Each structure stands twice: as C-alpha cells, then as structure tokens.
C-alpha cells in the first residue's frame, strides 16, 4: 500500500487549494479514505473521510462547508478541495486508509488512520 499526497503550498487567507492523494498497490475505492492534519505543536486530527461502501462524506466541524473530499476511482486518487482557507488551517496534511471513524450528528467525531502517506504542507497566510 502506497499513498502519495501532493498539492500543498502557500496561500493567502480566503484562497483555495486542492490536495491529491494517489494510491498504488491497492484499489482505493475498496477502502474508506481519510484526510488528517497536524498543525505545529498540536496533535494530528482527522479532517474528513469518504466511505468506501456508499461514498458518504463526513467532515470535522471547523471545515464543514469549506472543504470537500472526493475520489476518482479511474485515477485511484482521493482529493481534498479546500476553499476559504484560514490561517488556522495551516498544517501538514496526510491521507490514509481509515481504520475507524465515528459520526455524531452528521459531523465527523473520530477518525483513525491505518496506512499513511507522506504529508503535504499547507500554509495559509493572514
């Protein structure tokens, strides 16, 4: 299992970025996939996931309405479209296969990764 994340960079607040996570060695649509992030000095947190069985998507509260997770099965790639970026979105973003997730009231509550790709740095300037 290999996951290659890309698309990070420096953007001004209010701007957009699209992260990509290309999978190799396995068929991505057989797995629930997640995006995580780790800000400087903070623990890694789950941001969003897309469920293998039905394509349902879930987000943590702070990115709802701004981030969109999607997958392209033909390209074996998962994306994270990030709009209206804020300085607090600055972090290293990782993609991973998901071992466990929970949803409370339609909001992603817990996300646990299994196989990880390397991260891609997103820096949002104010």
Coordinates of N, CA and C in Angstrom, one line a residue:
X1 N 0.8 -1.2 0.0 CA 0.0 0.0 0.0 C 0.9 1.2 0.0
X2 N 0.7 2.1 -1.0 CA 1.4 3.3 -1.0 C 0.4 4.5 -1.3
X3 N 0.6 5.6 -0.6 CA -0.2 6.7 -0.8 C 0.7 7.9 -0.9
X4 N 0.5 8.7 -2.0 CA 1.3 9.9 -2.3 C 0.5 11.1 -2.3
X5 N 0.6 12.0 -1.3 CA -0.1 13.2 -1.2 C 0.7 14.3 -1.8
X6 N -0.1 15.2 -2.4 CA 0.5 16.4 -3.1 C -0.5 17.5 -3.1
X7 N 0.0 18.7 -3.5 CA -0.9 19.8 -3.7 C -0.8 20.9 -2.7
X8 N 0.0 20.7 -1.7 CA 0.1 21.7 -0.6 C 0.9 22.9 -1.2
X9 N 0.9 24.0 -0.4 CA 1.6 25.2 -0.7 C 1.3 26.3 0.2
X10 N 1.7 27.5 -0.3 CA 1.4 28.7 0.5 C 0.3 29.5 -0.2
X11 N -0.7 29.9 0.6 CA -1.9 30.5 0.0 C -2.3 31.6 1.0
X12 N -2.9 32.7 0.5 CA -3.4 33.7 1.4 C -4.8 33.3 2.0
X13 N -5.1 33.8 3.1 CA -6.4 33.6 3.7 C -7.5 33.9 2.7
X14 N -8.5 33.0 2.7 CA -9.6 33.2 1.7 C -9.3 32.4 0.4
X15 N -8.1 32.0 0.2 CA -7.8 31.3 -1.0 C -8.2 29.8 -1.0
X16 N -7.8 29.1 -2.1 CA -8.1 27.7 -2.2 C -6.9 26.8 -2.6
X17 N -7.0 25.6 -2.2 CA -6.0 24.6 -2.7 C -6.7 23.3 -2.8
X18 N -6.2 22.5 -3.7 CA -6.7 21.1 -3.9 C -5.6 20.1 -3.6
X19 N -5.8 19.3 -2.6 CA -4.8 18.2 -2.3 C -5.2 17.0 -3.0
X20 N -4.2 16.2 -3.4 CA -4.4 14.9 -4.1 C -3.7 13.9 -3.3
X21 N -4.3 12.7 -3.4 CA -3.7 11.5 -2.7 C -3.8 10.3 -3.7
X22 N -2.7 10.0 -4.3 CA -2.7 9.0 -5.3 C -2.3 7.6 -4.6
X23 N -3.1 6.6 -4.9 CA -2.9 5.3 -4.3 C -2.2 4.4 -5.3
X24 N -1.4 3.5 -4.8 CA -0.8 2.4 -5.6 C -0.7 1.2 -4.8
X25 N -0.8 0.1 -5.4 CA -0.7 -1.2 -4.7 C -2.0 -1.7 -4.2
X26 N -3.1 -0.9 -4.3 CA -4.4 -1.3 -3.9 C -5.4 -0.5 -4.6
X27 N -6.7 -1.0 -4.6 CA -7.8 -0.3 -5.2 C -8.4 0.6 -4.2
X28 N -8.3 1.9 -4.4 CA -8.7 2.9 -3.4 C -10.2 2.8 -3.1
X29 N -11.0 2.5 -4.0 CA -12.5 2.6 -3.7 C -12.9 1.4 -2.9
X30 N -12.0 0.5 -2.5 CA -12.4 -0.6 -1.6 C -12.1 -0.2 -0.2
X31 N -11.6 1.0 0.0 CA -11.3 1.5 1.4 C -11.9 2.8 1.7
X32 N -12.3 3.0 2.9 CA -12.7 4.3 3.4 C -11.4 5.1 3.5
X33 N -11.4 6.3 3.0 CA -10.2 7.1 2.9 C -10.4 8.4 3.7
X34 N -9.3 8.8 4.3 CA -9.4 10.0 5.2 C -8.3 11.0 4.9
X35 N -8.6 12.2 5.3 CA -7.6 13.3 5.3 C -7.4 13.7 6.8
X36 N -6.2 13.9 7.2 CA -5.8 14.3 8.5 C -4.9 15.5 8.4
X37 N -4.7 16.2 9.5 CA -3.7 17.3 9.5 C -3.1 17.4 10.9
X38 N -1.9 17.9 10.8 CA -1.2 18.2 12.1 C -0.5 19.5 12.0
X39 N -1.0 20.4 12.9 CA -0.5 21.8 12.9 C 0.7 21.8 13.9
X40 N 1.5 22.8 13.7 CA 2.7 22.9 14.6 C 2.4 22.8 16.1
X41 N 3.0 21.9 16.8 CA 2.8 21.9 18.2 C 1.5 21.2 18.6
X42 N 0.7 20.7 17.7 CA -0.6 20.1 18.0 C -0.6 18.6 17.6
X43 N -1.6 17.9 18.1 CA -1.8 16.5 17.7 C -2.4 16.4 16.4
X44 N -2.2 15.3 15.7 CA -2.8 15.1 14.4 C -4.3 14.9 14.6
X45 N -5.1 15.4 13.7 CA -6.5 15.3 13.8 C -7.1 14.9 12.5
X46 N -8.3 14.2 12.6 CA -9.0 13.8 11.4 C -9.8 15.0 10.9
X47 N -9.7 15.2 9.5 CA -10.4 16.3 8.9 C -11.7 15.9 8.1
X48 N -11.5 14.8 7.4 CA -12.6 14.4 6.5 C -12.4 12.9 6.1
X49 N -13.5 12.2 5.8 CA -13.4 10.9 5.2 C -14.5 10.7 4.2
X50 N -14.2 9.7 3.3 CA -15.2 9.3 2.3 C -15.3 7.8 2.4
X51 N -16.5 7.3 2.6 CA -16.8 6.0 2.9 C -16.8 5.1 1.7
X52 N -16.1 3.9 1.8 CA -16.0 3.0 0.7 C -17.3 2.5 0.1
X53 N -18.2 2.1 1.0 CA -19.4 1.4 0.6 C -20.4 2.3 -0.2
X54 N -20.5 3.5 0.2 CA -21.5 4.3 -0.5 C -21.1 5.7 -0.8
X55 N -19.8 6.1 -0.6 CA -19.3 7.4 -1.0 C -19.8 8.5 0.0
X56 N -20.4 8.1 1.1 CA -20.8 9.2 2.1 C -19.5 10.0 2.5
X57 N -19.7 11.2 2.8 CA -18.6 12.1 3.2 C -18.9 12.7 4.5
X58 N -17.9 12.9 5.3 CA -18.0 13.5 6.6 C -16.9 14.4 6.9
X59 N -17.1 15.5 7.7 CA -16.2 16.5 8.0 C -16.2 16.9 9.4
X60 N -15.0 17.3 9.9 CA -15.0 17.9 11.2 C -15.6 19.3 11.1
X61 N -16.1 19.7 12.3 CA -17.0 20.9 12.3 C -16.3 22.1 11.7
X62 N -15.0 22.3 12.0 CA -14.3 23.5 11.6 C -14.1 23.7 10.1
X63 N -14.3 22.6 9.4 CA -14.0 22.7 7.9 C -15.3 22.4 7.1
X64 N -16.4 22.1 7.8 CA -17.6 21.9 7.1 C -18.0 23.1 6.3
X65 N -18.5 22.9 5.1 CA -18.9 24.0 4.2 C -17.7 24.6 3.4
X66 N -16.5 24.3 3.8 CA -15.3 24.9 3.2 C -14.5 23.8 2.5
X67 N -14.4 22.6 3.0 CA -13.6 21.5 2.4 C -14.6 20.5 1.8
X68 N -14.1 19.9 0.7 CA -14.8 18.8 0.0 C -13.9 17.7 -0.3
X69 N -14.2 16.5 0.2 CA -13.5 15.3 -0.1 C -14.2 14.6 -1.3
X70 N -13.4 14.0 -2.2 CA -13.9 13.3 -3.3 C -12.9 12.2 -3.8
X71 N -13.3 11.4 -4.6 CA -12.4 10.4 -5.1 C -12.7 10.1 -6.6
X72 N -11.6 9.8 -7.3 CA -11.7 9.5 -8.7 C -11.2 8.0 -8.8
X73 N -12.1 7.1 -9.0 CA -11.8 5.7 -9.0 C -10.9 5.4 -10.2
X74 N -11.2 6.0 -11.3 CA -10.4 5.7 -12.5 C -8.9 6.1 -12.3
X75 N -8.7 7.2 -11.5 CA -7.3 7.6 -11.3 C -6.8 7.1 -10.0
X76 N -7.6 6.4 -9.2 CA -7.2 5.8 -8.0 C -6.7 6.9 -7.0
X77 N -7.4 8.0 -7.0 CA -7.0 9.2 -6.3 C -8.1 9.8 -5.4
X78 N -7.7 10.2 -4.3 CA -8.7 11.0 -3.4 C -8.2 12.4 -3.4
X79 N -9.2 13.3 -3.3 CA -8.9 14.7 -3.3 C -9.5 15.4 -2.1
X80 N -8.9 16.5 -1.7 CA -9.5 17.4 -0.7 C -9.4 18.8 -1.3
X81 N -10.6 19.3 -1.7 CA -10.7 20.7 -2.1 C -10.9 21.6 -0.9
X82 N -10.0 22.5 -0.8 CA -10.1 23.4 0.4 C -10.3 24.8 0.0
X83 N -11.5 25.4 0.3 CA -11.8 26.8 0.0 C -11.9 27.6 1.2
X84 N -11.9 28.9 1.0 CA -12.0 29.9 2.1 C -11.0 29.5 3.2
X85 N -9.8 29.3 2.9 CA -8.8 28.9 3.8 C -8.5 29.9 4.9
X86 N -8.2 29.5 6.1 CA -7.9 30.3 7.2 C -6.5 30.0 7.7
X87 N -5.9 31.0 8.4 CA -4.6 30.7 9.0 C -4.6 29.5 9.9
X88 N -5.7 29.2 10.5 CA -5.7 28.0 11.4 C -5.8 26.7 10.7
X89 N -5.9 26.8 9.4 CA -5.9 25.6 8.5 C -4.4 25.2 8.2
X90 N -3.5 26.0 8.6 CA -2.1 25.7 8.4 C -1.7 24.4 9.1
X91 N -1.1 23.5 8.3 CA -0.8 22.2 8.9 C -0.1 21.3 7.8
X92 N 0.5 20.2 8.2 CA 0.8 19.2 7.3 C -0.4 18.3 7.2
X93 N -0.8 18.1 5.9 CA -2.0 17.2 5.6 C -1.5 15.9 5.2
X94 N -2.2 14.9 5.7 CA -1.9 13.5 5.4 C -3.2 12.8 4.9
X95 N -3.0 11.8 4.0 CA -4.1 11.0 3.6 C -3.8 9.6 4.2
X96 N -4.8 8.8 4.4 CA -4.6 7.5 5.0 C -5.9 6.6 4.7
X97 N -5.7 5.3 4.7 CA -6.8 4.5 4.8 C -7.4 4.6 6.2
X98 N -8.7 4.4 6.3 CA -9.3 4.6 7.6 C -9.5 3.3 8.3
X99 N -9.1 3.3 9.5 CA -9.4 2.1 10.4 C -10.7 2.2 11.1
X100 N -11.0 3.4 11.5 CA -12.2 3.6 12.3 C -12.7 5.0 12.2
X101 N -14.0 5.2 12.1 CA -14.5 6.6 12.1 C -15.8 6.5 12.9
X102 N -16.1 7.6 13.5 CA -17.4 7.8 14.1 C -18.0 9.2 13.7
X103 N -19.3 9.2 13.7 CA -20.0 10.4 13.3 C -21.0 10.7 14.3
X104 N -21.1 12.0 14.7 CA -22.1 12.4 15.7 C -22.8 13.6 15.1
X105 N -24.1 13.4 15.0 CA -25.0 14.5 14.4 C -24.5 14.9 13.0
X106 N -24.0 14.0 12.3 CA -23.6 14.3 10.9 C -22.2 14.9 10.8
X107 N -21.6 15.0 11.9 CA -20.2 15.6 12.0 C -19.2 14.5 12.3
X108 N -18.1 14.6 11.6 CA -17.0 13.6 11.9 C -16.5 13.9 13.4
X109 N -16.5 12.8 14.1 CA -16.2 12.9 15.5 C -14.8 12.3 15.8
X110 N -14.6 11.1 15.2 CA -13.3 10.4 15.5 C -12.9 9.8 14.1
X111 N -11.6 9.9 13.8 CA -11.1 9.3 12.6 C -9.7 8.7 12.9
X112 N -9.6 7.5 12.7 CA -8.3 6.8 13.0 C -7.8 6.2 11.7
X113 N -6.5 6.5 11.4 CA -5.9 6.0 10.2 C -5.2 4.7 10.3
X114 N -5.0 4.0 9.2 CA -4.3 2.7 9.2 C -3.0 2.8 8.4
X115 N -3.1 2.9 7.1 CA -1.9 3.1 6.3 C -1.8 4.5 5.8
X116 N -0.6 5.1 6.0 CA -0.4 6.5 5.8 C 0.5 6.8 4.6
X117 N 0.2 8.0 4.0 CA 1.1 8.5 3.0 C 1.9 9.6 3.7
X118 N 2.9 10.1 2.9 CA 3.7 11.2 3.5 C 2.8 12.5 3.5
X119 N 3.1 13.5 4.2 CA 2.3 14.7 4.3 C 2.7 15.7 3.2
X120 N 1.7 16.6 3.1 CA 2.0 17.8 2.2 C 1.6 19.0 3.1
X121 N 2.5 20.0 3.0 CA 2.4 21.2 3.9 C 1.5 22.2 3.3
X122 N 0.5 22.7 4.0 CA -0.4 23.8 3.7 C -0.1 24.9 4.6
X123 N 0.2 26.1 4.0 CA 0.5 27.3 4.9 C -0.4 28.4 4.4
X124 N -1.3 28.9 5.3 CA -2.2 29.9 5.0 C -1.8 31.2 5.7
X125 N -1.5 32.2 4.9 CA -1.0 33.5 5.5 C -2.2 34.4 5.7
X126 N -2.1 35.2 6.7 CA -3.2 36.2 7.0 C -3.0 37.5 6.3

